[in-house]
Amino acid sequence: MGSVDACIEQPERKNISNCNSNLPCTHCPAGKGPGNPGCLEEIHKKVKDLYPRNFEGAKLIVKKSLSQHFNVTHSIIFSSVTPSGYRFGTRYIGTKRVGHLEKYPVICGEIVPNGNLTATLMHTLGCRYRLKLAAQVANQEYKAISSTLEYRSNNSTMSLTLANPSILKQHGTLVLHYLQAITSRMTLGAEMACQRGSTIPGHQQTIMSLAFRYSTGRKTLSTTVGEAGVHVCFHMKASHQFQIGVEIETNFRTHESEAAIVYQMDLPHSDLIFRGLVNSESTVSAVIEKKLHPFVDSALQISGLYNHKKEQFRIGVGLNVG
């Protein structure tokens, strides 16, 4: 069963103003301040967005807008790797505006014929507080549930996440994020995650890490360092048509490291987007997306992946309509 991603893309830096009960929530006008740095979960977002979304087999996705705020999605997937079959998804976007790009509330969901369901609710409390609820139901049981409360000031973001809580058993995961914009180019942050459970040594574990990001616009360097390992990403926009990213991740516990080079090439005259990947696990993959005219928001996708070490080759063809 597929997962539900964020339904709206949020800009990396925002300025947020105080609410006025008579006016819609809007961002502060551009000033000398560094601006809001976004959330810590998206500190490596520029590199992650370049990764090709590989798939195997065939898929057909048909999206239908029933109104300005509500649309439905029909998906048919045939694959020997991922679960095949039919999926039905919905998305609702409300009328409350925060800035120029964000609208709330946002409700997303996807269900399969056997009853497995994933759903996400995002809403804003005033202009500075955001609430996110996510749940996954499988085999008539809650498999995962999480709630996040986020506060955004003019130059910082703080969020608190509680995942899979069990009050009676005193199990669950608590994550605290803080991200501070020092200047318009430099951002510092910290993360503290506390997990309790019977399968954890000592029944409790706390992990702390620090985050750093330096961005000039065309180039961005982001790093997270903690007890579990080091994660470094570098993104560069070489031109309007070509972007490249490098990612290196080291795990101190397993003593393993992995590196990857990802890139994206946009050919607007041909309505073609090409994303590629080469990593240290001897994997080479790519996804080609060709827009289909005169159909609006329709595209043909071709995915290919080959792992030289495991000698595995996977290919997929997909069609998005609407």
mmCIF file of C-alpha atoms in Angstrom:
data_model
loop_
_atom_site.group_PDB
_atom_site.id
_atom_site.type_symbol
_atom_site.label_atom_id
_atom_site.label_comp_id
_atom_site.label_asym_id
_atom_site.label_seq_id
_atom_site.Cartn_x
_atom_site.Cartn_y
_atom_site.Cartn_z
ATOM 1 C CA MET A 1 0.000 0.000 0.000
ATOM 2 C CA GLY A 2 1.353 3.317 -1.044
ATOM 3 C CA SER A 3 2.037 6.130 1.316
ATOM 4 C CA VAL A 4 0.506 9.542 1.310
ATOM 5 C CA ASP A 5 2.962 12.355 0.777
ATOM 6 C CA ALA A 6 2.560 16.017 1.568
ATOM 7 C CA CYS A 7 -0.128 17.406 -0.635
ATOM 8 C CA ILE A 8 1.301 20.876 -1.114
ATOM 9 C CA GLU A 9 4.831 21.969 -1.643
ATOM 10 C CA GLN A 10 5.996 24.639 0.747
ATOM 11 C CA PRO A 11 8.718 27.133 -0.107
ATOM 12 C CA GLU A 12 12.041 26.734 1.669
ATOM 13 C CA ARG A 13 11.989 30.162 3.299
ATOM 14 C CA LYS A 14 8.931 32.107 4.449
ATOM 15 C CA ASN A 15 8.162 35.173 6.485
ATOM 16 C CA ILE A 16 5.039 34.858 8.569
ATOM 17 C CA SER A 17 3.119 37.727 10.082
ATOM 18 C CA ASN A 18 0.770 38.003 12.989
ATOM 19 C CA CYS A 19 -2.878 37.249 12.310
ATOM 20 C CA ASN A 20 -5.559 39.838 11.919
ATOM 21 C CA SER A 21 -9.071 38.580 12.479
ATOM 22 C CA ASN A 22 -10.368 40.791 9.665
ATOM 23 C CA LEU A 23 -7.721 39.872 7.112
ATOM 24 C CA PRO A 24 -6.469 36.569 5.682
ATOM 25 C CA CYS A 25 -3.189 35.214 7.003
ATOM 26 C CA THR A 26 -0.363 36.502 4.846
ATOM 27 C CA HIS A 27 3.410 36.465 4.969
ATOM 28 C CA CYS A 28 5.365 39.447 6.156
ATOM 29 C CA PRO A 29 6.686 41.687 3.384
ATOM 30 C CA ALA A 30 10.285 41.111 2.397
ATOM 31 C CA GLY A 31 12.632 42.806 4.806
ATOM 32 C CA LYS A 32 16.121 42.584 6.267
ATOM 33 C CA GLY A 33 15.346 39.468 8.353
ATOM 34 C CA PRO A 34 16.591 36.040 7.260
ATOM 35 C CA GLY A 35 13.056 34.683 6.944
ATOM 36 C CA ASN A 36 11.549 31.429 8.164
ATOM 37 C CA PRO A 37 13.889 28.466 7.416
ATOM 38 C CA GLY A 38 11.139 25.880 6.913
ATOM 39 C CA CYS A 39 11.095 22.605 8.837
ATOM 40 C CA LEU A 40 14.066 20.434 9.762
ATOM 41 C CA GLU A 41 12.581 17.392 7.987
ATOM 42 C CA GLU A 42 13.118 19.185 4.663
ATOM 43 C CA ILE A 43 16.717 20.277 5.236
ATOM 44 C CA HIS A 44 17.896 17.857 2.493
ATOM 45 C CA LYS A 45 14.829 18.458 0.306
ATOM 46 C CA LYS A 46 16.641 19.912 -2.720
ATOM 47 C CA VAL A 47 18.697 16.751 -3.191
ATOM 48 C CA LYS A 48 15.837 14.384 -2.344
ATOM 49 C CA ASP A 49 13.640 15.980 -5.016
ATOM 50 C CA LEU A 50 16.179 15.009 -7.695
ATOM 51 C CA TYR A 51 15.885 11.268 -6.971
ATOM 52 C CA PRO A 52 14.101 9.304 -9.706
ATOM 53 C CA ARG A 53 10.878 7.644 -8.482
ATOM 54 C CA ASN A 54 11.546 4.202 -9.946
ATOM 55 C CA PHE A 55 8.811 1.605 -10.279
ATOM 56 C CA GLU A 56 8.431 -1.818 -11.860
ATOM 57 C CA GLY A 57 5.726 -3.149 -14.157
ATOM 58 C CA ALA A 58 2.884 -1.000 -15.474
ATOM 59 C CA LYS A 59 0.696 1.622 -13.867
ATOM 60 C CA LEU A 60 -2.188 3.842 -14.920
ATOM 61 C CA ILE A 61 -3.163 6.896 -12.861
ATOM 62 C CA VAL A 62 -6.278 8.888 -13.727
ATOM 63 C CA LYS A 63 -6.927 12.114 -11.827
ATOM 64 C CA LYS A 64 -10.298 13.855 -11.963
ATOM 65 C CA SER A 65 -11.056 17.285 -10.494
ATOM 66 C CA LEU A 66 -14.643 17.377 -9.211
ATOM 67 C CA SER A 67 -14.357 20.984 -8.043
ATOM 68 C CA GLN A 68 -11.805 23.679 -7.358
ATOM 69 C CA HIS A 69 -11.075 22.162 -3.941
ATOM 70 C CA PHE A 70 -11.746 18.424 -4.386
ATOM 71 C CA ASN A 71 -10.305 15.773 -6.707
ATOM 72 C CA VAL A 72 -10.124 11.981 -6.869
ATOM 73 C CA THR A 73 -7.469 9.627 -8.215
ATOM 74 C CA HIS A 74 -7.859 6.142 -9.695
ATOM 75 C CA SER A 75 -4.693 4.018 -9.838
ATOM 76 C CA ILE A 76 -4.174 0.588 -11.398
ATOM 77 C CA ILE A 77 -0.787 -1.045 -10.771
ATOM 78 C CA PHE A 78 0.647 -4.295 -12.131
ATOM 79 C CA SER A 79 3.948 -5.286 -10.576
ATOM 80 C CA SER A 80 5.837 -8.320 -9.287
ATOM 81 C CA VAL A 81 7.641 -6.207 -6.649
ATOM 82 C CA THR A 82 5.011 -3.952 -5.105
ATOM 83 C CA PRO A 83 1.386 -4.970 -4.333
ATOM 84 C CA SER A 84 -0.691 -4.883 -7.502
ATOM 85 C CA GLY A 85 -4.308 -3.888 -7.920
ATOM 86 C CA TYR A 86 -6.621 -0.897 -7.773
ATOM 87 C CA ARG A 87 -6.265 2.095 -5.461
ATOM 88 C CA PHE A 88 -8.633 4.983 -4.881
ATOM 89 C CA GLY A 89 -7.371 8.310 -3.574
ATOM 90 C CA THR A 90 -8.935 11.634 -2.672
ATOM 91 C CA ARG A 91 -7.673 15.102 -1.808
ATOM 92 C CA TYR A 92 -9.467 18.129 -0.429
ATOM 93 C CA ILE A 93 -7.915 21.602 -0.136
ATOM 94 C CA GLY A 94 -9.764 24.226 1.868
ATOM 95 C CA THR A 95 -10.151 27.932 1.382
ATOM 96 C CA LYS A 96 -8.063 29.318 4.261
ATOM 97 C CA ARG A 97 -4.898 30.937 2.902
ATOM 98 C CA VAL A 98 -1.563 31.329 4.637
ATOM 99 C CA GLY A 99 0.687 33.311 2.339
ATOM 100 C CA HIS A 100 0.471 32.914 -1.409
ATOM 101 C CA LEU A 101 1.034 29.151 -1.798
ATOM 102 C CA GLU A 102 -0.525 27.451 1.218
ATOM 103 C CA LYS A 103 -4.208 26.600 1.640
ATOM 104 C CA TYR A 104 -5.796 24.797 4.574
ATOM 105 C CA PRO A 105 -7.236 22.432 5.612
ATOM 106 C CA VAL A 106 -5.740 19.666 3.468
ATOM 107 C CA ILE A 107 -7.156 16.142 3.671
ATOM 108 C CA CYS A 108 -5.579 13.285 1.707
ATOM 109 C CA GLY A 109 -6.400 9.605 1.674
ATOM 110 C CA GLU A 110 -5.895 6.395 -0.264
ATOM 111 C CA ILE A 111 -7.716 3.069 0.088
ATOM 112 C CA VAL A 112 -7.400 -0.344 -1.567
ATOM 113 C CA PRO A 113 -10.175 -2.950 -2.038
ATOM 114 C CA ASN A 114 -9.094 -5.041 1.003
ATOM 115 C CA GLY A 115 -9.753 -2.039 3.275
ATOM 116 C CA ASN A 116 -6.187 -0.883 3.928
ATOM 117 C CA LEU A 117 -6.174 2.880 4.285
ATOM 118 C CA THR A 118 -3.708 5.736 4.685
ATOM 119 C CA ALA A 119 -4.890 9.255 5.493
ATOM 120 C CA THR A 120 -3.373 12.640 6.332
ATOM 121 C CA LEU A 121 -4.916 15.810 7.721
ATOM 122 C CA MET A 122 -3.082 19.152 7.756
ATOM 123 C CA HIS A 123 -4.548 22.327 9.199
ATOM 124 C CA THR A 124 -3.392 25.676 10.541
ATOM 125 C CA LEU A 125 -4.246 27.243 13.876
ATOM 126 C CA GLY A 126 -3.930 30.936 13.259
ATOM 127 C CA CYS A 127 -0.996 31.829 11.034
ATOM 128 C CA ARG A 128 1.930 30.379 12.949
ATOM 129 C CA TYR A 129 0.707 26.989 14.192
ATOM 130 C CA ARG A 130 0.287 23.967 11.945
ATOM 131 C CA LEU A 131 -1.182 20.621 12.880
ATOM 132 C CA LYS A 132 -0.635 17.359 10.985
ATOM 133 C CA LEU A 133 -2.302 14.011 11.690
ATOM 134 C CA ALA A 134 -1.414 10.822 9.800
ATOM 135 C CA ALA A 135 -2.791 7.308 10.203
ATOM 136 C CA GLN A 136 -2.433 3.942 8.509
ATOM 137 C CA VAL A 137 -4.978 1.133 8.862
ATOM 138 C CA ALA A 138 -4.226 -2.414 7.706
ATOM 139 C CA ASN A 139 -6.081 -5.655 8.447
ATOM 140 C CA GLN A 140 -8.647 -3.687 10.478
ATOM 141 C CA GLU A 141 -5.952 -2.456 12.878
ATOM 142 C CA TYR A 142 -4.052 0.793 13.337
ATOM 143 C CA LYS A 143 -0.546 0.041 12.107
ATOM 144 C CA ALA A 144 0.841 3.549 12.463
ATOM 145 C CA ILE A 145 -0.395 6.898 13.721
ATOM 146 C CA SER A 146 1.422 10.178 14.264
ATOM 147 C CA SER A 147 0.598 13.775 15.145
ATOM 148 C CA THR A 148 2.760 16.859 14.688
ATOM 149 C CA LEU A 149 2.359 20.372 16.064
ATOM 150 C CA GLU A 150 4.539 23.010 14.415
ATOM 151 C CA TYR A 151 5.203 26.638 15.329
ATOM 152 C CA ARG A 152 6.766 29.038 12.813
ATOM 153 C CA SER A 153 8.152 32.422 13.775
ATOM 154 C CA ASN A 154 9.741 34.983 11.475
ATOM 155 C CA ASN A 155 13.160 33.274 11.670
ATOM 156 C CA SER A 156 12.704 29.862 13.303
ATOM 157 C CA THR A 157 10.571 26.722 13.322
ATOM 158 C CA MET A 158 9.840 24.374 16.219
ATOM 159 C CA SER A 159 7.885 21.123 15.914
ATOM 160 C CA LEU A 160 6.825 18.321 18.239
ATOM 161 C CA THR A 161 5.894 14.878 16.842
ATOM 162 C CA LEU A 162 4.321 11.965 18.693
ATOM 163 C CA ALA A 163 4.243 8.642 16.815
ATOM 164 C CA ASN A 164 2.539 5.338 17.691
ATOM 165 C CA PRO A 165 1.723 6.297 21.293
ATOM 166 C CA SER A 166 0.450 3.722 23.801
ATOM 167 C CA ILE A 167 -0.430 5.292 27.156
ATOM 168 C CA LEU A 168 -1.118 1.999 28.934
ATOM 169 C CA LYS A 169 2.110 0.360 27.791
ATOM 170 C CA GLN A 170 4.044 3.654 27.923
ATOM 171 C CA HIS A 171 5.383 3.026 24.436
ATOM 172 C CA GLY A 172 5.887 5.466 21.582
ATOM 173 C CA THR A 173 8.249 7.887 19.906
ATOM 174 C CA LEU A 174 8.641 11.585 20.715
ATOM 175 C CA VAL A 175 10.607 13.824 18.344
ATOM 176 C CA LEU A 176 11.477 17.497 18.919
ATOM 177 C CA HIS A 177 12.818 19.638 16.054
ATOM 178 C CA TYR A 178 14.187 23.171 16.149
ATOM 179 C CA LEU A 179 15.545 25.118 13.177
ATOM 180 C CA GLN A 180 16.934 28.671 13.433
ATOM 181 C CA ALA A 181 17.873 30.979 10.562
ATOM 182 C CA ILE A 182 21.108 32.750 11.544
ATOM 183 C CA THR A 183 21.433 34.724 8.314
ATOM 184 C CA SER A 184 19.686 34.631 4.967
ATOM 185 C CA ARG A 185 22.166 31.920 3.913
ATOM 186 C CA MET A 186 22.993 30.011 7.107
ATOM 187 C CA THR A 187 20.649 27.843 9.174
ATOM 188 C CA LEU A 188 21.312 25.812 12.321
ATOM 189 C CA GLY A 189 19.079 23.244 13.976
ATOM 190 C CA ALA A 190 18.812 20.394 16.472
ATOM 191 C CA GLU A 191 16.809 17.201 16.821
ATOM 192 C CA MET A 192 16.018 15.072 19.853
ATOM 193 C CA ALA A 193 14.212 11.743 19.463
ATOM 194 C CA CYS A 194 13.103 9.637 22.435
ATOM 195 C CA GLN A 195 11.722 6.143 21.875
ATOM 196 C CA ARG A 196 10.217 3.716 24.393
ATOM 197 C CA GLY A 197 9.376 0.068 23.758
ATOM 198 C CA SER A 198 9.856 -3.495 24.945
ATOM 199 C CA THR A 199 12.126 -4.336 21.985
ATOM 200 C CA ILE A 200 14.543 -1.465 22.728
ATOM 201 C CA PRO A 201 17.596 -2.178 24.903
ATOM 202 C CA GLY A 202 16.854 -0.673 28.326
ATOM 203 C CA HIS A 203 13.264 -0.050 27.100
ATOM 204 C CA GLN A 204 14.212 3.557 26.291
ATOM 205 C CA GLN A 205 16.548 5.265 23.847
ATOM 206 C CA THR A 206 17.325 8.915 23.186
ATOM 207 C CA ILE A 207 19.162 10.173 20.114
ATOM 208 C CA MET A 208 20.303 13.741 19.528
ATOM 209 C CA SER A 209 21.655 15.351 16.357
ATOM 210 C CA LEU A 210 22.624 18.752 14.985
ATOM 211 C CA ALA A 211 21.775 20.221 11.601
ATOM 212 C CA PHE A 212 23.462 22.813 9.392
ATOM 213 C CA ARG A 213 22.542 24.328 6.031
ATOM 214 C CA TYR A 214 24.307 26.940 3.924
ATOM 215 C CA SER A 215 22.642 28.108 0.722
ATOM 216 C CA THR A 216 23.549 30.718 -1.859
ATOM 217 C CA GLY A 217 20.529 29.970 -4.023
ATOM 218 C CA ARG A 218 22.394 28.146 -6.777
ATOM 219 C CA LYS A 219 24.380 25.978 -4.327
ATOM 220 C CA THR A 220 23.192 24.397 -1.079
ATOM 221 C CA LEU A 221 25.177 22.385 1.476
ATOM 222 C CA SER A 222 23.217 20.609 4.232
ATOM 223 C CA THR A 223 24.486 18.343 7.010
ATOM 224 C CA THR A 224 23.076 16.432 9.968
ATOM 225 C CA VAL A 225 25.450 14.978 12.571
ATOM 226 C CA GLY A 226 24.386 12.816 15.483
ATOM 227 C CA GLU A 227 25.008 9.709 17.513
ATOM 228 C CA ALA A 228 23.583 7.504 14.763
ATOM 229 C CA GLY A 229 25.714 8.881 11.927
ATOM 230 C CA VAL A 230 26.477 11.677 9.486
ATOM 231 C CA HIS A 231 24.364 12.770 6.536
ATOM 232 C CA VAL A 232 25.771 15.274 4.012
ATOM 233 C CA CYS A 233 24.039 16.610 0.891
ATOM 234 C CA PHE A 234 25.214 19.080 -1.747
ATOM 235 C CA HIS A 235 22.925 20.546 -4.407
ATOM 236 C CA MET A 236 23.900 22.729 -7.343
ATOM 237 C CA LYS A 237 21.740 24.267 -10.027
ATOM 238 C CA ALA A 238 24.188 24.400 -12.929
ATOM 239 C CA SER A 239 21.694 26.014 -15.313
ATOM 240 C CA HIS A 240 17.978 26.461 -15.853
ATOM 241 C CA GLN A 241 17.894 22.989 -17.385
ATOM 242 C CA PHE A 242 20.342 20.969 -15.277
ATOM 243 C CA GLN A 243 20.582 20.244 -11.534
ATOM 244 C CA ILE A 244 22.912 17.851 -9.741
ATOM 245 C CA GLY A 245 23.124 16.586 -6.186
ATOM 246 C CA VAL A 246 25.535 14.496 -4.119
ATOM 247 C CA GLU A 247 24.514 12.597 -0.991
ATOM 248 C CA ILE A 248 26.779 10.776 1.504
ATOM 249 C CA GLU A 249 25.361 8.941 4.508
ATOM 250 C CA THR A 250 27.369 7.094 7.178
ATOM 251 C CA ASN A 251 25.910 4.908 9.920
ATOM 252 C CA PHE A 252 28.117 4.648 13.008
ATOM 253 C CA ARG A 253 26.276 1.615 14.375
ATOM 254 C CA THR A 254 26.459 -0.623 11.312
ATOM 255 C CA HIS A 255 29.757 0.896 10.136
ATOM 256 C CA GLU A 256 28.359 1.332 6.644
ATOM 257 C CA SER A 257 28.459 4.254 4.229
ATOM 258 C CA GLU A 258 26.584 4.950 1.042
ATOM 259 C CA ALA A 259 27.064 7.671 -1.544
ATOM 260 C CA ALA A 260 24.885 8.694 -4.474
ATOM 261 C CA ILE A 261 24.922 11.141 -7.365
ATOM 262 C CA VAL A 262 21.545 12.306 -8.645
ATOM 263 C CA TYR A 263 20.712 14.717 -11.436
ATOM 264 C CA GLN A 264 17.753 16.194 -13.251
ATOM 265 C CA MET A 265 17.601 17.559 -16.789
ATOM 266 C CA ASP A 266 14.663 19.640 -18.000
ATOM 267 C CA LEU A 267 14.042 20.026 -21.720
ATOM 268 C CA PRO A 268 11.147 22.502 -21.885
ATOM 269 C CA HIS A 269 11.077 22.629 -25.685
ATOM 270 C CA SER A 270 10.516 18.865 -25.770
ATOM 271 C CA ASP A 271 8.350 18.787 -22.613
ATOM 272 C CA LEU A 272 10.732 16.172 -21.216
ATOM 273 C CA ILE A 273 12.127 15.648 -17.702
ATOM 274 C CA PHE A 274 14.972 13.189 -17.103
ATOM 275 C CA ARG A 275 16.077 12.112 -13.593
ATOM 276 C CA GLY A 276 19.035 9.802 -13.007
ATOM 277 C CA LEU A 277 20.882 8.099 -10.152
ATOM 278 C CA VAL A 278 24.259 6.413 -9.670
ATOM 279 C CA ASN A 279 25.204 5.157 -6.192
ATOM 280 C CA SER A 280 27.962 3.231 -4.445
ATOM 281 C CA GLU A 281 25.780 0.088 -4.280
ATOM 282 C CA SER A 282 26.402 -0.333 -8.051
ATOM 283 C CA THR A 283 22.863 0.803 -8.873
ATOM 284 C CA VAL A 284 22.055 2.856 -11.964
ATOM 285 C CA SER A 285 18.516 4.103 -12.461
ATOM 286 C CA ALA A 286 16.587 6.701 -14.428
ATOM 287 C CA VAL A 287 13.039 7.926 -15.039
ATOM 288 C CA ILE A 288 11.945 9.748 -18.184
ATOM 289 C CA GLU A 289 8.738 11.779 -18.059
ATOM 290 C CA LYS A 290 7.229 13.055 -21.296
ATOM 291 C CA LYS A 291 4.259 15.408 -21.194
ATOM 292 C CA LEU A 292 1.441 14.583 -23.586
ATOM 293 C CA HIS A 293 -0.275 17.364 -25.510
ATOM 294 C CA PRO A 294 -2.985 18.540 -25.853
ATOM 295 C CA PHE A 295 -3.951 16.656 -22.663
ATOM 296 C CA VAL A 296 -3.402 18.906 -19.639
ATOM 297 C CA ASP A 297 -1.250 17.493 -16.812
ATOM 298 C CA SER A 298 -0.833 14.159 -18.594
ATOM 299 C CA ALA A 299 2.504 12.404 -18.956
ATOM 300 C CA LEU A 300 4.111 9.156 -20.058
ATOM 301 C CA GLN A 301 6.752 7.720 -17.701
ATOM 302 C CA ILE A 302 9.438 5.134 -18.411
ATOM 303 C CA SER A 303 11.477 3.794 -15.486
ATOM 304 C CA GLY A 304 14.622 1.683 -15.577
ATOM 305 C CA LEU A 305 16.841 0.334 -12.787
ATOM 306 C CA TYR A 306 19.817 -2.015 -12.873
ATOM 307 C CA ASN A 307 21.879 -3.264 -9.927
ATOM 308 C CA HIS A 308 25.221 -4.624 -11.129
ATOM 309 C CA LYS A 309 26.074 -6.316 -7.827
ATOM 310 C CA LYS A 310 22.801 -8.247 -7.541
ATOM 311 C CA GLU A 311 22.292 -8.470 -11.316
ATOM 312 C CA GLN A 312 18.738 -7.196 -11.013
ATOM 313 C CA PHE A 313 16.992 -5.306 -13.784
ATOM 314 C CA ARG A 314 13.608 -3.665 -13.433
ATOM 315 C CA ILE A 315 11.653 -1.657 -15.963
ATOM 316 C CA GLY A 316 8.315 0.083 -15.722
ATOM 317 C CA VAL A 317 5.916 2.041 -17.934
ATOM 318 C CA GLY A 318 3.334 4.420 -16.524
ATOM 319 C CA LEU A 319 0.659 6.773 -17.835
ATOM 320 C CA ASN A 320 -0.684 9.739 -15.850
ATOM 321 C CA VAL A 321 -3.929 11.297 -17.090
ATOM 322 C CA GLY A 322 -5.310 14.502 -15.629
#
